[in-house]
Short mmCIF file of C-alpha atoms in Angstrom, two decimals:
data_model
loop_
_atom_site.label_atom_id
_atom_site.label_comp_id
_atom_site.label_asym_id
_atom_site.label_seq_id
_atom_site.Cartn_x
_atom_site.Cartn_y
_atom_site.Cartn_z
CA MET A 1 17.82 -6.69 -6.08
CA ALA A 2 16.95 -5.76 -9.63
CA ALA A 3 18.81 -8.62 -11.35
CA PRO A 4 17.26 -11.62 -9.53
CA PHE A 5 13.83 -9.99 -9.73
CA ARG A 6 14.11 -9.66 -13.50
CA LYS A 7 15.18 -13.29 -13.78
CA ILE A 8 12.12 -14.39 -11.81
CA CYS A 9 9.84 -12.36 -14.04
CA LEU A 10 11.37 -13.69 -17.24
CA ARG A 11 11.23 -17.27 -15.97
CA LEU A 12 7.62 -16.97 -14.96
CA SER A 13 6.51 -15.22 -18.10
CA SER A 14 8.08 -17.81 -20.36
CA ARG A 15 6.59 -20.80 -18.49
CA LEU A 16 3.31 -21.91 -20.01
CA SER A 17 1.21 -24.84 -18.94
CA PRO A 18 -0.26 -27.03 -21.72
CA GLY A 19 -3.83 -26.52 -20.60
CA PHE A 20 -3.55 -22.76 -20.52
CA GLN A 21 -2.39 -21.40 -23.84
CA ALA A 22 -1.64 -17.76 -24.07
CA GLU A 23 -1.24 -15.95 -27.33
CA ARG A 24 1.67 -13.64 -26.94
CA CYS A 25 2.46 -10.98 -29.42
CA THR A 26 5.95 -11.67 -30.85
CA ILE A 27 8.28 -9.41 -32.71
CA PRO A 28 8.56 -10.80 -36.26
CA ARG A 29 11.79 -12.53 -37.11
CA VAL A 30 13.81 -10.75 -39.74
CA SER A 31 13.45 -12.86 -42.85
CA ALA A 32 16.50 -14.41 -44.51
CA CYS A 33 16.07 -12.51 -47.75
CA LEU A 34 16.46 -9.23 -45.92
CA CYS A 35 19.48 -10.45 -43.98
CA SER A 36 21.36 -11.43 -47.12
CA GLN A 37 21.67 -7.82 -48.16
CA ALA A 38 23.22 -6.88 -44.85
CA THR A 39 26.82 -5.80 -45.21
CA SER A 40 28.40 -4.14 -42.24
CA PRO A 41 29.59 -0.68 -43.16
CA SER A 42 33.26 -1.53 -42.70
CA ALA A 43 36.42 0.11 -43.95
CA GLU A 44 36.70 -2.45 -46.80
CA ASP A 45 34.22 -0.72 -49.02
CA GLY A 46 34.98 2.96 -48.71
CA ARG A 47 31.99 3.89 -50.84
CA THR A 48 29.37 2.56 -48.39
CA ASP A 49 27.76 5.42 -46.59
CA PRO A 50 28.23 4.55 -42.89
CA LEU A 51 25.10 6.50 -42.00
CA LYS A 52 22.91 4.71 -44.50
CA PRO A 53 21.52 1.43 -43.13
CA ALA A 54 22.57 -1.72 -44.94
CA GLN A 55 19.14 -3.35 -44.81
CA PRO A 56 15.61 -1.97 -44.85
CA GLU A 57 15.00 -0.29 -41.48
CA PHE A 58 11.45 -1.44 -41.10
CA ILE A 59 8.70 -3.65 -42.41
CA GLU A 60 5.39 -2.04 -43.28
CA SER A 61 2.21 -3.82 -42.35
CA LYS A 62 -1.25 -2.64 -43.30
CA GLU A 63 -2.91 -5.75 -41.83
CA ASP A 64 -1.83 -4.91 -38.29
CA PHE A 65 -3.52 -1.53 -38.55
CA ARG A 66 -6.80 -3.26 -37.68
CA TRP A 67 -5.58 -3.33 -34.06
CA VAL A 68 -5.24 0.46 -34.19
CA GLU A 69 -8.75 0.82 -35.61
CA LYS A 70 -10.08 -0.98 -32.55
CA LEU A 71 -8.50 1.76 -30.40
CA MET A 72 -10.19 4.66 -32.17
CA PRO A 73 -12.39 6.54 -29.69
CA ARG A 74 -16.15 6.33 -30.19
CA TYR A 75 -18.03 9.56 -30.68
CA GLN A 76 -21.54 8.20 -31.07
CA VAL A 77 -23.74 6.23 -28.74
CA PRO A 78 -23.85 2.71 -30.21
CA PRO A 79 -27.24 1.05 -30.81
CA ILE A 80 -28.39 -1.24 -28.01
CA PRO A 81 -28.17 -4.91 -28.98
CA GLU A 82 -31.16 -7.25 -28.87
CA HIS A 83 -31.57 -9.16 -25.61
CA PRO A 84 -33.47 -12.45 -25.25
CA HIS A 85 -35.62 -11.13 -22.41
CA TYR A 86 -36.15 -7.91 -20.52
CA PRO A 87 -35.25 -6.45 -18.13
CA THR A 88 -31.57 -6.95 -18.99
CA PRO A 89 -29.25 -8.12 -16.18
CA CYS A 90 -28.46 -4.49 -15.29
CA GLY A 91 -32.18 -3.64 -15.12
CA TRP A 92 -32.72 -1.80 -18.41
CA VAL A 93 -36.11 -2.04 -20.10
CA PRO A 94 -36.72 -0.78 -23.66
CA PRO A 95 -39.64 1.57 -24.39
CA ARG A 96 -42.84 -0.23 -25.38
CA ASP A 97 -43.45 -0.69 -29.08
CA PRO A 98 -45.97 0.61 -30.21
CA PRO A 99 -45.88 3.65 -27.85
CA PRO A 100 -48.78 3.94 -25.36
CA ASP A 101 -51.92 5.74 -26.46
CA LEU A 102 -51.73 8.78 -24.18
CA PRO A 103 -52.00 12.54 -24.88
CA TYR A 104 -48.36 13.01 -23.87
CA SER A 105 -45.12 11.07 -24.26
CA VAL A 106 -41.83 11.04 -22.37
CA ARG A 107 -38.98 10.48 -24.81
CA ARG A 108 -35.90 8.51 -23.71
CA SER A 109 -32.50 10.19 -23.29
CA ARG A 110 -29.64 9.63 -25.77
CA PHE A 111 -28.52 6.64 -23.71
CA SER A 112 -32.11 5.30 -23.71
CA HIS A 113 -32.79 6.04 -20.06
CA VAL A 114 -36.09 7.25 -18.61
CA PRO A 115 -35.40 11.00 -18.17
CA VAL A 116 -36.18 11.42 -14.47
CA TYR A 117 -33.43 13.01 -12.40
CA GLU A 118 -32.82 14.35 -8.93
CA ARG A 119 -31.75 17.93 -8.47
CA PHE A 120 -30.09 19.41 -5.38
CA SER A 121 -29.41 23.07 -4.82
CA LYS A 122 -29.08 25.60 -2.01
CA GLY A 123 -26.32 23.63 -0.33
CA GLY A 124 -28.18 20.35 -0.77
CA SER A 125 -31.24 21.34 1.21
CA ARG A 126 -33.47 21.88 -1.82
CA LYS A 127 -34.44 18.50 -3.23
CA GLN A 128 -36.36 18.20 -6.45
CA THR A 129 -37.26 15.57 -9.03
CA VAL A 130 -37.27 16.60 -12.69
CA ILE A 131 -39.02 14.84 -15.57
CA GLN A 132 -37.58 15.95 -18.91
CA HIS A 133 -38.31 15.44 -22.62
CA ILE A 134 -42.09 15.60 -22.23
CA GLU A 135 -43.89 15.87 -25.56
CA GLY A 136 -47.55 16.46 -26.21
CA ASP A 137 -50.02 17.62 -23.57
CA ILE A 138 -47.77 18.33 -20.59
CA TRP A 139 -50.71 19.37 -18.39
CA ALA A 140 -52.28 15.92 -18.81
CA LEU A 141 -49.14 14.40 -17.32
CA GLU A 142 -49.21 16.94 -14.52
CA LYS A 143 -52.81 16.00 -13.74
CA GLU A 144 -51.91 12.30 -13.57
CA LEU A 145 -48.98 13.13 -11.28
CA GLU A 146 -51.35 15.01 -8.98
CA GLU A 147 -53.27 11.75 -8.58
CA PHE A 148 -50.20 9.51 -8.29
CA LEU A 149 -47.90 11.48 -5.98
CA PRO A 150 -50.06 12.05 -2.85
CA ALA A 151 -49.67 8.38 -1.92
CA ILE A 152 -45.88 8.92 -1.75
CA ILE A 153 -45.26 12.49 -0.62
CA GLY A 154 -48.57 13.52 0.93
CA ARG A 155 -51.46 15.62 -0.43
CA ASN A 156 -50.97 18.76 -2.53
CA PRO A 157 -47.62 17.84 -4.00
CA ALA A 158 -45.71 20.88 -5.26
CA ILE A 159 -45.40 20.44 -9.02
CA GLN A 160 -44.05 23.01 -11.47
CA VAL A 161 -44.71 22.74 -15.20
CA ASN A 162 -42.34 24.40 -17.65
CA GLU A 163 -43.98 24.37 -21.05
CA VAL A 164 -41.05 26.00 -22.83
CA THR A 165 -38.34 23.61 -21.72
CA ARG A 166 -40.80 20.67 -21.53
CA LYS A 167 -40.03 19.74 -17.93
CA ILE A 168 -41.98 19.01 -14.78
CA VAL A 169 -40.31 19.68 -11.44
CA ILE A 170 -41.62 18.00 -8.30
CA LYS A 171 -40.63 19.09 -4.83
CA GLY A 172 -39.18 16.06 -3.08
CA LEU A 173 -37.14 13.00 -4.05
CA VAL A 174 -39.42 10.59 -5.89
CA MET A 175 -37.13 9.58 -8.77
CA GLU A 176 -37.40 5.80 -8.36
CA GLU A 177 -41.18 5.80 -7.99
CA VAL A 178 -41.76 8.12 -10.96
CA LYS A 179 -39.37 6.13 -13.14
CA LYS A 180 -41.15 2.89 -12.31
CA TRP A 181 -44.53 4.54 -12.94
CA LEU A 182 -43.44 5.84 -16.35
CA LEU A 183 -41.96 2.43 -17.28
CA GLU A 184 -45.27 0.79 -16.40
CA LYS A 185 -46.98 3.23 -18.75
CA GLY A 186 -44.60 2.10 -21.48
CA PHE A 187 -42.31 5.12 -21.96
CA MET B 1 -27.02 57.56 -42.06
CA ALA B 2 -30.59 57.65 -43.41
CA SER B 3 -33.17 59.73 -41.57
CA ALA B 4 -34.09 58.11 -38.27
CA GLY B 5 -37.73 59.15 -38.33
CA LYS B 6 -40.35 58.03 -35.89
CA GLY B 7 -42.35 54.88 -35.46
CA THR B 8 -41.98 51.65 -37.36
CA ARG B 9 -40.45 53.25 -40.41
CA GLY B 10 -37.83 54.97 -38.28
CA ALA B 11 -37.06 51.73 -36.47
CA LEU B 12 -36.73 49.83 -39.75
CA ASN B 13 -34.43 52.50 -41.13
CA LEU B 14 -32.26 52.21 -38.07
CA LEU B 15 -32.08 48.45 -38.38
CA LYS B 16 -31.02 48.70 -42.02
CA ASN B 17 -28.24 51.14 -41.35
CA LEU B 18 -26.86 50.44 -37.92
CA PRO B 19 -23.99 47.94 -37.62
CA ARG B 20 -24.52 44.44 -36.31
CA VAL B 21 -25.10 44.30 -32.54
CA GLY B 22 -22.07 42.99 -30.69
CA LEU B 23 -20.36 43.34 -27.33
CA THR B 24 -18.66 46.50 -28.53
CA ASN B 25 -21.78 48.50 -29.28
CA ILE B 26 -24.32 47.72 -26.57
CA LYS B 27 -24.87 49.30 -23.16
CA ALA B 28 -26.80 48.25 -20.07
CA LEU B 29 -29.96 50.09 -19.09
CA PRO B 30 -29.46 52.91 -16.56
CA GLY B 31 -29.60 51.49 -13.06
CA ALA B 32 -28.60 47.96 -14.10
CA PHE B 33 -25.20 48.23 -12.44
CA THR B 34 -24.38 50.42 -9.44
CA LYS B 35 -20.92 51.38 -8.30
CA ALA B 36 -20.00 50.80 -4.70
CA PRO B 37 -20.16 54.29 -3.10
CA ARG B 38 -16.99 55.98 -1.89
CA ARG B 39 -16.69 56.10 1.87
CA MET B 40 -16.83 59.90 2.09
CA GLY B 41 -19.03 62.30 4.01
CA GLY B 42 -21.85 61.90 6.52
CA LYS B 43 -21.59 58.57 8.34
CA MET B 44 -18.11 58.06 7.06
CA LYS B 45 -16.64 61.12 8.79
CA ARG B 46 -15.31 61.46 12.35
CA LYS B 47 -14.17 57.88 13.21
CA CYS B 48 -14.08 56.69 9.59
CA GLY B 49 -15.60 53.29 10.36
CA ARG B 50 -12.81 52.25 12.76
CA GLY B 51 -14.81 52.22 15.99
CA HIS B 52 -13.91 53.89 19.33
CA LYS B 53 -10.42 53.72 20.93
CA GLY B 54 -8.71 50.38 21.46
CA GLN B 55 -6.69 48.25 19.08
CA GLY B 56 -9.37 48.41 16.38
CA GLN B 57 -9.17 52.20 16.00
CA ARG B 58 -5.42 52.35 16.64
CA GLY B 59 -4.59 49.55 14.17
CA THR B 60 -2.54 47.47 16.59
CA ARG B 61 -4.51 44.25 16.48
CA PRO B 62 -2.35 41.09 16.88
CA ARG B 63 -1.87 38.42 14.18
CA LEU B 64 -4.68 36.17 13.01
CA GLY B 65 -5.16 33.19 15.32
CA PHE B 66 -3.78 34.88 18.46
CA GLU B 67 -6.00 34.23 21.48
CA GLY B 68 -4.74 36.75 23.99
CA GLY B 69 -1.88 34.59 25.29
CA ASN B 70 -3.30 31.10 25.77
CA THR B 71 -2.08 28.50 23.34
CA PRO B 72 -4.14 29.09 20.23
CA PHE B 73 -6.30 26.39 18.64
CA TYR B 74 -4.03 25.92 15.64
CA LEU B 75 -1.09 25.09 17.95
CA ARG B 76 -3.01 22.99 20.46
CA ILE B 77 -4.05 20.35 17.94
CA PRO B 78 -1.19 17.90 17.21
CA LYS B 79 -0.03 17.28 13.65
CA TYR B 80 -0.82 13.99 11.95
CA GLY B 81 0.36 12.85 8.56
CA TYR B 82 -3.02 12.41 6.88
CA TYR B 83 -1.75 13.90 3.65
CA ASP B 84 1.91 12.90 3.81
CA ASP B 85 2.99 11.67 0.32
CA HIS B 86 -0.63 11.94 -0.81
CA SER B 87 0.57 12.99 -4.24
CA ARG B 88 2.66 9.85 -4.53
CA ARG B 89 0.11 7.30 -3.37
CA ARG B 90 -1.23 5.02 -6.07
CA GLN B 91 -4.94 5.33 -6.76
CA TYR B 92 -7.14 2.73 -8.44
CA PRO B 93 -10.54 4.25 -9.28
CA PRO B 94 -13.23 1.60 -8.97
CA LEU B 95 -15.16 -0.12 -11.71
CA SER B 96 -18.13 -1.98 -10.28
CA LEU B 97 -19.54 -5.16 -11.74
CA ASN B 98 -22.83 -3.25 -11.91
CA ARG B 99 -21.33 -0.71 -14.28
CA LEU B 100 -19.54 -3.39 -16.29
CA GLN B 101 -22.78 -5.31 -16.77
CA TYR B 102 -24.52 -2.10 -17.78
CA LEU B 103 -21.83 -1.31 -20.39
CA ILE B 104 -22.09 -4.82 -21.80
CA ASP B 105 -25.91 -4.68 -21.91
CA MET B 106 -25.85 -1.34 -23.71
CA GLY B 107 -23.45 -2.71 -26.30
CA ARG B 108 -20.67 -0.29 -25.44
CA ILE B 109 -18.18 -3.08 -24.77
CA ASP B 110 -17.55 -6.01 -27.10
CA THR B 111 -17.45 -9.22 -25.08
CA THR B 112 -16.17 -11.20 -28.06
CA GLN B 113 -12.80 -9.50 -27.62
CA PRO B 114 -10.56 -9.31 -24.55
CA ILE B 115 -11.40 -6.29 -22.40
CA ASP B 116 -8.61 -4.15 -21.03
CA LEU B 117 -8.39 -0.56 -19.82
CA ALA B 118 -7.90 0.65 -23.41
CA SER B 119 -11.20 -0.81 -24.62
CA LEU B 120 -12.99 0.56 -21.54
CA THR B 121 -11.55 4.05 -22.07
CA VAL B 122 -12.24 4.05 -25.81
CA SER B 123 -15.88 3.15 -25.25
CA ARG B 124 -16.01 5.78 -22.47
CA GLY B 125 -16.95 3.24 -19.84
CA VAL B 126 -14.38 4.56 -17.34
CA SER B 127 -12.33 7.71 -17.13
CA ILE B 128 -8.81 7.38 -15.83
CA ASN B 129 -6.34 10.23 -15.53
CA PRO B 130 -2.80 8.81 -15.32
CA LYS B 131 -1.52 12.31 -14.48
CA ARG B 132 -3.46 12.20 -11.22
CA GLN B 133 -1.70 9.20 -9.68
CA HIS B 134 -4.25 6.80 -11.19
CA TYR B 135 -2.53 3.49 -11.77
CA GLY B 136 -5.47 1.63 -13.27
CA ILE B 137 -8.91 0.34 -12.36
CA ASN B 138 -10.07 -1.67 -9.41
CA LEU B 139 -12.79 -4.23 -10.13
CA VAL B 140 -15.20 -3.88 -7.26
CA GLU B 141 -17.77 -6.48 -6.30
CA GLU B 142 -20.78 -4.16 -6.22
CA GLY B 143 -23.26 -6.00 -8.47
CA ALA B 144 -21.85 -9.48 -8.01
CA ASP B 145 -25.35 -10.95 -7.77
CA ILE B 146 -26.57 -9.53 -11.11
CA PHE B 147 -23.40 -10.05 -13.13
CA GLN B 148 -23.93 -12.53 -15.99
CA ALA B 149 -21.38 -11.89 -18.71
CA LYS B 150 -18.64 -14.18 -19.99
CA ILE B 151 -15.61 -11.98 -20.48
CA ASN B 152 -11.84 -11.93 -20.63
CA ILE B 153 -10.97 -8.86 -18.59
CA GLU B 154 -7.67 -7.38 -17.50
CA VAL B 155 -7.69 -4.93 -14.60
CA GLN B 156 -5.06 -3.57 -12.23
CA TYR B 157 -6.65 -4.67 -8.98
CA ALA B 158 -9.53 -6.99 -8.21
CA SER B 159 -11.17 -8.10 -5.02
CA GLU B 160 -11.63 -11.79 -4.31
CA LEU B 161 -15.38 -11.78 -4.79
CA ALA B 162 -15.05 -9.90 -8.09
CA ILE B 163 -12.61 -12.56 -9.35
CA ALA B 164 -14.96 -15.30 -8.18
CA THR B 165 -17.96 -13.68 -9.92
CA VAL B 166 -16.16 -13.35 -13.26
CA GLU B 167 -14.91 -16.95 -13.13
CA ARG B 168 -18.24 -18.36 -11.99
CA ASN B 169 -19.84 -16.93 -15.12
CA GLY B 170 -17.31 -18.66 -17.33
CA GLY B 171 -14.93 -15.76 -17.89
CA THR B 172 -11.29 -15.07 -17.10
CA ILE B 173 -9.74 -12.24 -15.22
CA SER B 174 -6.13 -11.16 -14.82
CA THR B 175 -4.44 -8.29 -13.03
CA ALA B 176 -1.58 -6.47 -14.74
CA TYR B 177 0.68 -3.57 -13.87
CA TYR B 178 1.12 -0.52 -16.08
CA ASP B 179 3.65 2.11 -15.19
CA PRO B 180 2.38 5.70 -15.61
CA MET B 181 3.92 6.11 -19.08
CA SER B 182 2.34 2.90 -20.34
CA LEU B 183 -0.93 3.88 -18.72
CA LEU B 184 -0.92 7.16 -20.65
CA ILE B 185 -0.58 5.15 -23.85
CA LEU B 186 -3.25 2.68 -22.74
CA CYS B 187 -5.74 5.42 -21.91
CA ASP B 188 -5.12 7.54 -25.00
CA PRO B 189 -3.47 5.34 -27.64
CA ILE B 190 -4.38 7.45 -30.67
CA GLY B 191 -3.03 10.59 -28.99
CA TYR B 192 0.26 8.76 -28.43
CA PHE B 193 0.48 7.39 -31.98
CA ALA B 194 0.05 10.91 -33.30
CA LYS B 195 3.36 11.84 -31.66
CA GLY B 196 5.24 9.53 -33.99
CA ILE B 197 7.15 7.67 -31.28
CA PRO B 198 7.45 3.87 -31.28
CA ILE B 199 5.51 1.95 -28.66
CA PRO B 200 7.79 1.53 -25.64
CA LYS B 201 8.21 -1.48 -23.37
CA ARG B 202 5.98 -1.69 -20.37
CA ALA B 203 7.96 -1.46 -17.13
CA LEU B 204 7.92 -4.26 -14.57
CA PRO B 205 6.14 -3.54 -11.29
CA PRO B 206 7.95 -1.82 -8.42
CA GLU B 207 9.16 -3.82 -5.44
CA ASP B 208 6.10 -3.40 -3.27
CA LEU B 209 3.80 -4.59 -6.06
CA VAL B 210 5.83 -7.62 -7.13
CA GLU B 211 4.19 -9.81 -4.52
CA TYR B 212 0.73 -8.86 -5.74
CA TYR B 213 1.36 -9.39 -9.45
CA THR B 214 3.23 -12.65 -8.98
CA SER B 215 0.48 -14.16 -6.82
CA ALA B 216 -1.96 -16.57 -8.42
CA GLU B 217 -4.53 -15.62 -5.78
CA TYR B 218 -5.02 -12.26 -7.50
CA ARG B 219 -4.48 -13.73 -11.00
CA GLY B 220 -1.34 -11.66 -11.44
CA TYR B 221 0.10 -11.46 -14.95
CA LEU B 222 3.51 -12.59 -13.71
CA SER B 223 2.23 -15.58 -11.79
CA ASP B 224 2.50 -19.23 -12.74
CA PRO B 225 -0.43 -20.36 -14.93
CA GLN B 226 -0.52 -23.70 -13.10
CA GLU B 227 -0.87 -21.90 -9.79
CA ILE B 228 -3.69 -19.84 -11.31
CA GLN B 229 -5.56 -23.03 -12.24
CA LYS B 230 -5.20 -24.28 -8.66
CA ALA B 231 -6.35 -20.92 -7.30
CA ARG B 232 -9.42 -21.01 -9.57
CA LEU B 233 -10.42 -24.38 -8.16
CA ALA B 234 -9.76 -23.24 -4.60
CA LEU B 235 -11.89 -20.12 -5.08
CA ALA B 236 -14.72 -22.18 -6.55
CA ASP B 237 -14.57 -24.43 -3.50
CA LYS B 238 -14.55 -21.45 -1.15
CA TYR B 239 -17.57 -19.72 -2.68
CA GLY B 240 -19.40 -22.92 -3.50
CA TYR B 241 -19.88 -22.81 -7.27
CA LYS B 242 -18.92 -25.21 -10.00
CA LEU B 243 -16.05 -23.91 -12.12
CA PRO B 244 -17.04 -24.15 -15.81
CA ASP B 245 -14.58 -26.01 -18.03
CA LEU B 246 -13.21 -23.35 -20.33
CA SER B 247 -11.56 -25.74 -22.76
CA LEU B 248 -15.04 -26.76 -23.96
CA GLU B 249 -15.91 -23.16 -24.77
CA GLU B 250 -15.91 -22.00 -28.37
CA ARG B 251 -14.42 -18.79 -27.03
CA PHE B 252 -11.58 -20.61 -25.30
CA LYS B 253 -8.98 -19.03 -27.57
CA MET B 254 -10.27 -15.54 -26.89
CA LEU B 255 -10.51 -16.22 -23.14
CA SER B 256 -6.91 -17.34 -22.96
CA ILE B 257 -5.39 -14.36 -24.76
CA ARG B 258 -2.96 -12.56 -22.50
CA LYS B 259 -0.58 -9.74 -23.20
CA ASP B 260 3.17 -10.18 -22.99
CA PRO B 261 4.50 -8.56 -19.77
CA ARG B 262 6.24 -5.94 -21.93
CA GLN B 263 3.28 -5.33 -24.22
CA ILE B 264 0.92 -2.41 -23.71
CA LEU B 265 -1.79 -2.83 -26.34
CA PHE B 266 -3.41 -5.90 -27.80
CA GLY B 267 -2.07 -6.82 -31.21
CA LEU B 268 0.64 -4.13 -31.25
CA GLY B 269 4.14 -5.08 -30.23
CA THR B 270 6.88 -3.11 -28.51
CA GLY B 271 8.98 -0.98 -30.79
CA TRP B 272 6.32 -0.73 -33.48
CA LEU B 273 5.52 2.63 -34.92
CA VAL B 274 1.99 3.46 -35.99
CA ASP B 275 1.58 5.75 -38.99
CA MET B 276 -1.89 7.23 -38.60
CA ASN B 277 -1.74 9.13 -41.90
CA ARG B 278 -0.84 6.21 -44.13
CA LYS B 279 -2.73 3.72 -41.95
CA THR B 280 0.19 1.34 -41.56
CA VAL B 281 2.25 -0.13 -38.78
CA LEU B 282 6.05 0.03 -39.10
CA LYS B 283 8.01 -2.72 -37.42
CA PRO B 284 11.79 -2.44 -36.82
CA THR B 285 14.19 -4.95 -38.37
CA ASP B 286 17.51 -4.07 -36.76
CA PRO B 287 18.52 -7.11 -34.67
CA ASP B 288 19.87 -4.95 -31.82
CA LEU B 289 16.57 -3.12 -31.58
CA LEU B 290 14.64 -6.37 -31.68
CA GLU B 291 16.84 -7.76 -28.91
CA PHE B 292 16.24 -4.67 -26.83
CA TYR B 293 12.50 -4.73 -27.27
CA LYS B 294 12.28 -8.44 -26.54
CA SER B 295 14.12 -8.14 -23.25
#
């Protein structure tokens, strides 16, 4: 079973149609100048060390190292390229430049996302929405949320402000609405 | 030690002379931790917490699961092989077109170069663990309506709509098999080069995967390129889009790059040895070795 299968694979891989060119990586052919030095370590010349190779064992190539450089892992978040129009196909919108004139600001995460997340605890029964990276007057943002949230989650929304860690926690899942609201503000 | 003294001066003296606070020289406040009390005296006398008569007090309770004689629950329910060979089943973690578009938009993937699992892993777009029966990625059609990029992508499994979406946008897609050893190299190439072993040949697919990777329908890497062209036209007819003519593209050369069936990484051939310290690539010259690696 193995032999005919291999033949099929080799036949198929070597067949190329003219309209569909494929660049295949090939092993370099040993050049003639290297071959000329090759003398088989035979019994004729007793002095030839049978363990020592007759020709250079390898060719060194610094140019091909560029392919290795492409495989180096990235350790930093790359800068986001310029797009002709926003939102981008995946839905990303950059922060407004210049930043909006408000007493607070909500800084983007390291991947340039609006920092609003959902949090589940107590076996999944406790559902909260967290807004992070709030700079400036955090209570001003809390006041605006008190006006914005009742339309979505009813009056007297439960909001917790943490001035030390610069977060606001809202009881309930309102991530999408809050994100959209912050984007409209320009953060 | 200097005189402890009282008040601020005493405290400052202490701070100057005492050693640095560490885990070896601090103690919790009294009452912070309580030991579980020994079961002695008072309530714990007489029956010693074992109840009154019966099997509980006499310590003759039957085995766990016994139900007094009727067939217990764990024997009533029939066996079914849900997890038979589960550790040998191939897994293809999904990569959605949504996520791929997001990675391209954020500039984490370079669309001017062919995309394979190595470039996705290096840019941390996907995480694949070959040691957990992962055999590659599965391009999933979630996000087919927002996908807009023109790419040359190589995956291990792709659904029909995903293939159609990539080709409709003027890209090319191929499916290729990597045996677990080659996948380890693909997912962590630098870690492999550091071992100082030459790049091995990629194995051919096992019997049950041959049909998949030789079919043009799934753009298999062992299939006939002419059949692939026919399949592209057929898919365009089926989904009702006009297939863009790739030969007119300036990126035609990049879009038609494919790896050799025995090759693992782009640009690096089988049998080559990468020297990370001296930043060179060593290629073998022995004709027997070259013959072996070409086969």
